[in-house]
Short mmCIF file of C-alpha atoms in Angstrom, two decimals:
data_model
loop_
_atom_site.label_atom_id
_atom_site.label_comp_id
_atom_site.label_asym_id
_atom_site.label_seq_id
_atom_site.Cartn_x
_atom_site.Cartn_y
_atom_site.Cartn_z
CA MET E 1177 79.80 121.46 56.26
CA SER E 1178 82.74 122.90 58.11
CA VAL E 1179 85.43 121.05 59.96
CA THR E 1180 87.15 122.65 62.92
CA THR E 1181 90.54 121.50 64.00
CA HIS E 1182 92.21 122.14 67.32
CA GLU E 1183 95.89 122.72 66.92
CA THR E 1184 98.14 121.86 69.81
CA PRO E 1185 100.17 124.90 70.81
CA PRO E 1186 103.81 124.47 69.91
CA VAL E 1187 106.13 123.41 72.70
CA PRO E 1188 108.79 126.05 73.35
CA SER E 1189 112.27 124.95 72.37
CA ASN E 1190 114.09 126.97 75.02
CA PRO E 1191 114.53 125.43 78.52
CA LEU E 1192 112.85 128.37 80.27
CA GLY E 1193 109.72 127.96 78.17
CA LYS E 1194 109.55 124.24 78.92
CA ALA E 1195 110.06 124.91 82.62
CA TRP E 1196 107.23 127.47 82.62
CA LEU E 1197 104.86 125.06 80.87
CA TRP E 1198 105.72 122.32 83.37
CA ALA E 1199 105.21 124.67 86.32
CA ARG E 1200 101.93 125.95 84.94
CA LYS E 1201 100.64 122.42 84.42
CA ASN E 1202 101.81 120.92 87.73
CA LEU E 1203 102.07 123.81 90.19
CA PHE E 1204 99.68 126.54 89.05
CA SER E 1205 96.95 124.62 87.24
CA SER E 1206 94.21 125.91 89.58
CA TRP E 1207 93.77 128.43 92.35
CA LEU E 1208 94.03 125.67 94.98
CA ASN E 1209 97.26 124.32 93.51
CA THR E 1210 98.61 127.85 93.35
CA LEU E 1211 97.87 128.43 97.04
CA LEU E 1212 99.44 125.10 97.99
CA THR E 1213 102.51 125.86 95.87
CA LEU E 1214 102.97 129.30 97.42
CA PHE E 1215 102.51 127.86 100.91
CA SER E 1216 105.09 125.16 100.18
CA PHE E 1217 107.55 127.76 98.90
CA TRP E 1218 107.04 129.75 102.10
CA ILE E 1219 107.73 126.67 104.25
CA ILE E 1220 110.89 125.88 102.27
CA TRP E 1221 112.10 129.47 102.43
CA SER E 1222 111.50 129.57 106.18
CA PHE E 1223 113.38 126.33 106.82
CA ILE E 1224 116.19 125.95 104.29
CA PRO E 1225 118.22 129.17 104.88
CA PRO E 1226 118.37 128.78 108.70
CA ALA E 1227 119.21 125.10 108.31
CA LEU E 1228 122.04 125.84 105.87
CA ASN E 1229 123.38 128.54 108.17
CA TRP E 1230 123.46 126.14 111.11
CA LEU E 1231 124.77 123.16 109.14
CA VAL E 1232 127.34 124.85 106.89
CA PHE E 1233 127.89 128.60 106.86
CA GLN E 1234 128.01 129.29 110.61
CA ALA E 1235 129.24 125.82 111.60
CA ASN E 1236 132.49 125.10 113.43
CA TRP E 1237 134.70 122.88 111.29
CA ILE E 1238 138.21 123.23 112.72
CA GLY E 1239 139.35 122.43 116.24
CA GLU E 1240 139.96 119.67 118.74
CA THR E 1241 137.93 120.57 121.84
CA ARG E 1242 134.58 122.10 122.63
CA ALA E 1243 136.29 125.40 123.36
CA ASP E 1244 137.02 125.70 119.64
CA CYS E 1245 133.29 125.85 118.87
CA THR E 1246 132.83 129.60 119.06
CA LYS E 1247 130.32 130.16 116.24
CA ALA E 1248 126.54 129.90 116.56
CA GLY E 1249 126.25 126.98 114.13
CA ALA E 1250 126.83 123.26 114.46
CA CYS E 1251 129.97 122.02 116.21
CA TRP E 1252 131.29 119.46 113.74
CA VAL E 1253 134.49 119.36 115.79
CA PHE E 1254 132.61 116.91 118.01
CA ILE E 1255 132.04 114.55 115.07
CA HIS E 1256 135.69 114.79 114.03
CA ALA E 1257 136.90 114.10 117.57
CA ARG E 1258 134.66 111.06 118.03
CA PHE E 1259 134.64 109.80 114.44
CA GLY E 1260 136.71 106.74 115.30
CA GLN E 1261 134.24 105.73 118.02
CA PHE E 1262 131.31 106.18 115.65
CA MET E 1263 132.95 103.97 113.01
CA TYR E 1264 134.71 101.30 115.11
CA GLY E 1265 133.22 101.47 118.60
CA LEU E 1266 135.71 100.54 121.31
CA TYR E 1267 137.83 98.45 118.95
CA PRO E 1268 141.53 99.04 119.83
CA HIS E 1269 142.92 101.93 117.80
CA GLU E 1270 146.09 100.12 116.79
CA LEU E 1271 144.07 97.14 115.47
CA ARG E 1272 141.50 99.03 113.41
CA TRP E 1273 143.47 98.20 110.28
CA ARG E 1274 141.86 94.76 110.50
CA ILE E 1275 138.40 96.26 110.06
CA ASN E 1276 139.64 98.37 107.16
CA LEU E 1277 141.22 95.29 105.56
CA ALA E 1278 137.98 93.33 105.91
CA LEU E 1279 136.11 96.19 104.24
CA VAL E 1280 138.59 96.36 101.35
CA ILE E 1281 138.41 92.59 100.85
CA GLY E 1282 134.63 92.77 100.81
CA LEU E 1283 134.52 95.59 98.26
CA LEU E 1284 137.05 93.94 95.95
CA SER E 1285 135.30 90.58 96.17
CA LEU E 1286 132.02 92.25 95.20
CA VAL E 1287 133.39 93.44 91.85
CA PRO E 1288 133.00 90.08 90.01
CA MET E 1289 129.31 89.99 90.97
CA PHE E 1290 128.65 92.98 88.72
CA ILE E 1291 130.35 91.45 85.68
CA LYS E 1292 127.48 90.13 83.57
CA SER E 1293 129.71 87.87 81.46
CA MET E 1294 131.28 86.16 84.47
CA PRO E 1295 130.74 82.37 84.27
CA ARG E 1296 129.01 80.66 87.19
CA ARG E 1297 128.30 83.96 88.88
CA GLY E 1298 125.53 82.39 90.97
CA ARG E 1299 127.94 79.90 92.51
CA TYR E 1300 130.41 82.68 93.19
CA ILE E 1301 127.75 84.69 95.04
CA ALA E 1302 126.75 81.63 97.09
CA CYS E 1303 130.39 80.98 98.03
CA TRP E 1304 130.89 84.65 98.88
CA VAL E 1305 127.92 84.65 101.24
CA VAL E 1306 129.44 81.69 103.11
CA VAL E 1307 133.15 82.51 102.99
CA TYR E 1308 133.25 86.27 103.50
CA PRO E 1309 131.57 86.30 106.96
CA ILE E 1310 134.13 83.71 108.10
CA VAL E 1311 136.97 85.92 106.83
CA VAL E 1312 135.50 88.93 108.63
CA TRP E 1313 135.14 86.95 111.86
CA LEU E 1314 138.75 85.70 111.70
CA LEU E 1315 140.06 89.21 111.08
CA LEU E 1316 137.96 91.07 113.62
CA TYR E 1317 137.86 88.51 116.43
CA GLY E 1318 141.39 87.24 116.00
CA GLY E 1319 142.96 84.53 118.11
CA TYR E 1320 144.26 82.85 114.96
CA LEU E 1321 147.34 83.28 112.76
CA GLY E 1322 149.01 85.43 115.38
CA LEU E 1323 146.19 87.99 115.51
CA GLU E 1324 145.37 89.43 118.91
CA ARG E 1325 141.91 88.48 120.14
CA VAL E 1326 139.37 91.30 120.37
CA GLU E 1327 136.19 90.41 122.25
CA THR E 1328 132.89 91.28 120.60
CA ARG E 1329 131.98 93.58 123.50
CA GLN E 1330 134.59 95.97 122.05
CA TRP E 1331 132.97 95.95 118.61
CA GLY E 1332 130.66 98.81 117.89
CA GLY E 1333 129.78 101.81 115.77
CA LEU E 1334 128.98 101.55 112.09
CA THR E 1335 131.06 98.36 111.95
CA LEU E 1336 128.65 96.55 114.25
CA THR E 1337 125.65 97.98 112.41
CA LEU E 1338 126.91 96.60 109.09
CA ILE E 1339 127.77 93.22 110.63
CA ILE E 1340 124.33 92.74 112.18
CA ALA E 1341 122.47 93.93 109.08
CA SER E 1342 124.52 91.96 106.54
CA VAL E 1343 124.69 88.72 108.52
CA GLY E 1344 121.03 89.05 109.46
CA ILE E 1345 119.80 89.34 105.89
CA ALA E 1346 122.31 86.77 104.57
CA GLY E 1347 120.94 84.22 107.01
CA ALA E 1348 117.30 85.28 106.83
CA LEU E 1349 117.02 85.19 103.02
CA PRO E 1350 117.63 81.45 102.45
CA LEU E 1351 115.68 80.53 105.59
CA GLY E 1352 112.81 82.77 104.54
CA ILE E 1353 112.70 81.21 101.07
CA LEU E 1354 112.48 77.74 102.59
CA LEU E 1355 109.71 78.89 104.93
CA ALA E 1356 107.77 80.41 102.03
CA LEU E 1357 108.01 77.14 100.10
CA ALA E 1358 107.03 75.19 103.19
CA ARG E 1359 103.97 77.37 103.74
CA ARG E 1360 102.80 76.53 100.21
CA SER E 1361 103.63 72.85 100.60
CA LYS E 1362 101.01 70.17 100.02
CA MET E 1363 102.18 68.33 103.15
CA PRO E 1364 99.94 69.42 106.05
CA VAL E 1365 102.57 68.93 108.77
CA VAL E 1366 105.22 70.98 106.96
CA ARG E 1367 102.72 73.70 106.10
CA THR E 1368 101.38 73.91 109.65
CA LEU E 1369 104.84 74.08 111.22
CA SER E 1370 105.91 76.84 108.85
CA VAL E 1371 102.75 78.84 109.57
CA ILE E 1372 103.32 78.53 113.32
CA PHE E 1373 106.96 79.59 112.97
CA ILE E 1374 106.20 82.58 110.75
CA GLU E 1375 103.26 83.88 112.74
CA PHE E 1376 105.11 83.47 116.04
CA TRP E 1377 108.11 85.55 114.99
CA ARG E 1378 105.96 88.13 113.22
CA GLY E 1379 103.89 88.59 116.37
CA VAL E 1380 106.85 89.25 118.67
CA PRO E 1381 108.68 92.63 118.72
CA LEU E 1382 112.35 92.51 117.78
CA ILE E 1383 113.33 94.12 121.06
CA THR E 1384 111.73 91.19 122.88
CA VAL E 1385 113.57 88.71 120.66
CA LEU E 1386 116.90 90.38 121.44
CA PHE E 1387 116.15 90.39 125.15
CA MET E 1388 115.16 86.72 125.15
CA SER E 1389 118.23 85.69 123.14
CA SER E 1390 120.58 87.57 125.43
CA VAL E 1391 119.05 87.14 128.89
CA MET E 1392 116.63 84.21 128.86
CA LEU E 1393 118.40 81.79 126.51
CA PRO E 1394 121.44 81.24 128.80
CA LEU E 1395 119.08 80.13 131.58
CA PHE E 1396 118.06 77.09 129.51
CA MET E 1397 121.61 76.08 128.56
CA ALA E 1398 123.80 73.55 130.33
CA GLU E 1399 125.94 74.84 133.16
CA GLY E 1400 129.27 76.14 131.93
CA THR E 1401 128.04 76.56 128.36
CA THR E 1402 128.34 80.09 127.03
CA ILE E 1403 127.55 81.58 123.65
CA ASP E 1404 128.87 84.98 122.64
CA LYS E 1405 126.34 87.78 123.10
CA LEU E 1406 126.74 88.98 119.51
CA VAL E 1407 126.18 85.46 118.17
CA ARG E 1408 122.99 85.15 120.22
CA ALA E 1409 121.79 88.49 118.89
CA LEU E 1410 122.55 87.46 115.29
CA VAL E 1411 120.59 84.22 115.70
CA GLY E 1412 117.62 86.15 117.07
CA VAL E 1413 117.76 88.68 114.22
CA ILE E 1414 117.97 85.92 111.59
CA LEU E 1415 114.99 84.03 112.99
CA PHE E 1416 112.94 87.22 113.36
CA GLN E 1417 113.76 88.57 109.92
CA SER E 1418 113.27 85.24 108.15
CA ALA E 1419 109.55 85.39 108.97
CA TYR E 1420 109.19 88.70 107.13
CA VAL E 1421 111.30 87.51 104.21
CA ALA E 1422 109.10 84.42 103.97
CA GLU E 1423 105.96 86.52 103.60
CA VAL E 1424 107.56 88.73 100.96
CA VAL E 1425 108.71 85.70 98.95
CA ARG E 1426 105.31 84.03 99.38
CA GLY E 1427 103.71 87.08 97.79
CA GLY E 1428 105.98 86.65 94.78
CA LEU E 1429 105.16 82.95 94.54
CA GLN E 1430 101.43 83.65 94.61
CA ALA E 1431 101.82 86.24 91.85
CA LEU E 1432 103.03 83.61 89.38
CA PRO E 1433 100.41 81.80 87.30
CA LYS E 1434 99.93 78.08 87.92
CA GLY E 1435 100.85 77.45 84.32
CA GLN E 1436 104.52 77.90 85.22
CA THR E 1437 104.45 74.95 87.58
CA GLU E 1438 102.34 72.85 85.22
CA ALA E 1439 104.75 73.52 82.36
CA ALA E 1440 107.69 72.40 84.50
CA GLU E 1441 105.84 69.25 85.55
CA SER E 1442 105.10 68.46 81.91
CA LEU E 1443 108.86 68.43 81.33
CA ALA E 1444 109.24 65.84 84.11
CA LEU E 1445 111.14 68.23 86.35
CA GLY E 1446 111.16 67.33 90.02
CA TYR E 1447 109.95 69.60 92.78
CA TRP E 1448 113.30 71.16 93.64
CA LYS E 1449 114.36 71.61 90.02
CA THR E 1450 111.02 73.26 89.31
CA GLN E 1451 111.47 75.66 92.19
CA MET E 1452 115.14 76.43 91.54
CA LEU E 1453 115.03 76.73 87.75
CA VAL E 1454 111.51 77.99 87.02
CA ILE E 1455 109.57 79.36 89.99
CA LEU E 1456 112.04 81.07 92.33
CA PRO E 1457 113.94 83.08 89.68
CA GLN E 1458 110.68 84.67 88.57
CA ALA E 1459 109.28 85.09 92.08
CA LEU E 1460 112.43 86.73 93.44
CA LYS E 1461 112.42 89.23 90.59
CA LEU E 1462 108.91 90.28 91.56
CA THR E 1463 109.84 90.60 95.23
CA ILE E 1464 112.85 92.90 94.77
CA PRO E 1465 111.04 96.00 96.17
CA GLY E 1466 109.69 94.08 99.16
CA LEU E 1467 113.02 92.41 99.93
CA VAL E 1468 114.93 95.69 99.76
CA ASN E 1469 112.31 97.29 102.00
CA THR E 1470 112.89 94.48 104.49
CA ILE E 1471 116.66 94.99 104.32
CA ILE E 1472 116.27 98.73 104.92
CA ALA E 1473 114.01 98.08 107.91
CA LEU E 1474 116.56 95.65 109.36
CA PHE E 1475 119.39 98.14 108.84
CA LYS E 1476 117.53 100.73 110.89
CA ASP E 1477 116.36 98.23 113.51
CA THR E 1478 119.97 97.40 114.42
CA SER E 1479 119.80 100.35 116.83
CA LEU E 1480 117.71 98.13 119.13
CA VAL E 1481 120.77 96.06 120.12
CA ILE E 1482 121.48 98.65 122.82
CA ILE E 1483 118.94 96.72 124.92
CA ILE E 1484 121.47 93.87 125.28
CA GLY E 1485 124.54 96.05 125.76
CA LEU E 1486 125.82 96.23 122.17
CA PHE E 1487 126.71 99.67 120.83
CA ASP E 1488 125.98 100.17 117.16
CA LEU E 1489 126.26 103.50 115.34
CA PHE E 1490 123.25 105.14 116.98
CA SER E 1491 124.15 103.83 120.44
CA SER E 1492 127.75 105.00 120.02
CA VAL E 1493 126.48 108.49 119.22
CA GLN E 1494 124.27 108.45 122.30
CA GLN E 1495 127.18 107.26 124.42
CA ALA E 1496 129.43 110.05 123.13
CA THR E 1497 126.89 112.80 123.81
CA VAL E 1498 126.84 112.04 127.56
CA ASP E 1499 130.60 112.61 127.83
CA PRO E 1500 131.05 115.59 130.20
CA THR E 1501 133.52 117.19 127.79
CA TRP E 1502 130.95 117.20 124.99
CA LEU E 1503 127.66 117.87 126.74
CA GLY E 1504 125.12 119.64 124.57
CA MET E 1505 126.36 118.09 121.32
CA SER E 1506 123.46 115.65 120.95
CA THR E 1507 121.93 117.53 118.01
CA GLU E 1508 125.12 117.29 115.97
CA GLY E 1509 125.45 113.61 116.84
CA TYR E 1510 121.90 112.74 115.84
CA VAL E 1511 122.18 114.74 112.60
CA PHE E 1512 125.37 112.85 111.74
CA ALA E 1513 123.75 109.48 112.51
CA ALA E 1514 120.68 110.42 110.46
CA MET E 1515 122.87 111.36 107.50
CA VAL E 1516 124.72 108.03 107.64
CA TYR E 1517 121.49 106.04 107.87
CA TRP E 1518 119.99 108.06 105.02
CA ILE E 1519 123.00 107.52 102.75
CA PHE E 1520 122.87 103.75 103.20
CA CYS E 1521 119.08 103.48 102.94
CA PHE E 1522 118.86 105.77 99.92
CA SER E 1523 121.64 103.84 98.18
CA MET E 1524 119.80 100.57 98.74
CA SER E 1525 116.59 102.10 97.43
CA ARG E 1526 118.29 103.35 94.26
CA TYR E 1527 119.94 99.97 93.72
CA SER E 1528 116.52 98.36 94.07
CA GLN E 1529 115.20 100.57 91.28
CA TYR E 1530 118.20 99.64 89.13
CA LEU E 1531 117.49 95.92 89.64
CA GLU E 1532 113.81 96.40 88.80
CA LYS E 1533 114.71 98.04 85.50
CA ARG E 1534 117.39 95.48 84.73
CA PHE E 1535 115.17 92.47 85.33
CA HIS E 1536 112.06 94.11 83.84
CA THR E 1537 109.84 93.28 86.79
CA GLY E 1538 107.00 95.33 85.37
CA LEU E 1539 106.86 97.44 88.53
CA LYS E 1540 107.28 101.18 88.51
CA SER E 1541 109.25 102.78 91.29
CA HIS E 1542 108.30 106.25 92.38
#
């Protein structure tokens, strides 16, 4: 009787050998994979060098006017000349320090949130969500403490994009959690009202919500009563986004076994203590990918505020490209806007993966 053994070939110790084994296994494992790999390499080779030439090597980096763009590549002089408009909109140049100060305060106040040993960190985060928007409003709008008033119609650029996205998700998250709990409530009236609310806002496009909040809502208000256009837009965004947050959170609630609730009830915990101490912490951990996806979608959807006359980053770029002195620079403007959106969205995606690993959600991010 003979016994045959199959020895696994030794794995090369040098990096080149490991790279070749990986490529052979993943890229050249069959004739079809080989053809697809070669075709992909051809596409990359056909696209990357011309793109790099236009973006970097043959681009125009130095200058102040369009006449300085003499090379065949991108005219980044346009971005440099209009950078202030893209970041701050029409906010007065001499008062832009207030926006910078609000940003610095926000970044510094975020530091304690990342200190794991900080006591009562949850309360600090809750206070920050309430207090920081008020600080930003006082600084940017002014009219108090000797600060010159700047109307919201002058706000714009990336500043307005961040304001709409951050305030929208900060307001939609708690409202969405309440709606998710209401939809799972045992009280028929509460459950029915939450279902109607959620399905209504999910069935209406955001652009319609913004139009209604800006144009139609004032028609139903008392004569002489006015609400700032930006405030109306923020209310519409919060209501719209809360419906999507509610469905994401409801998915997390349904993923938890009933034994969690039964165990809390056996300890004589009330409904709200059960939700706050047992159910929601676990459900929110499971919904991290869905919530971040909702935040990313909202961040990109802020470009729709142009329909009501607000100029966010994308709208500011569009406005700058129609300037007679910079006609033909739309490609550079859109590439710049795309890069900014990508940086923010990619950062949020990576942070989502970090949170998933930290809280051990059991989900794998690809």
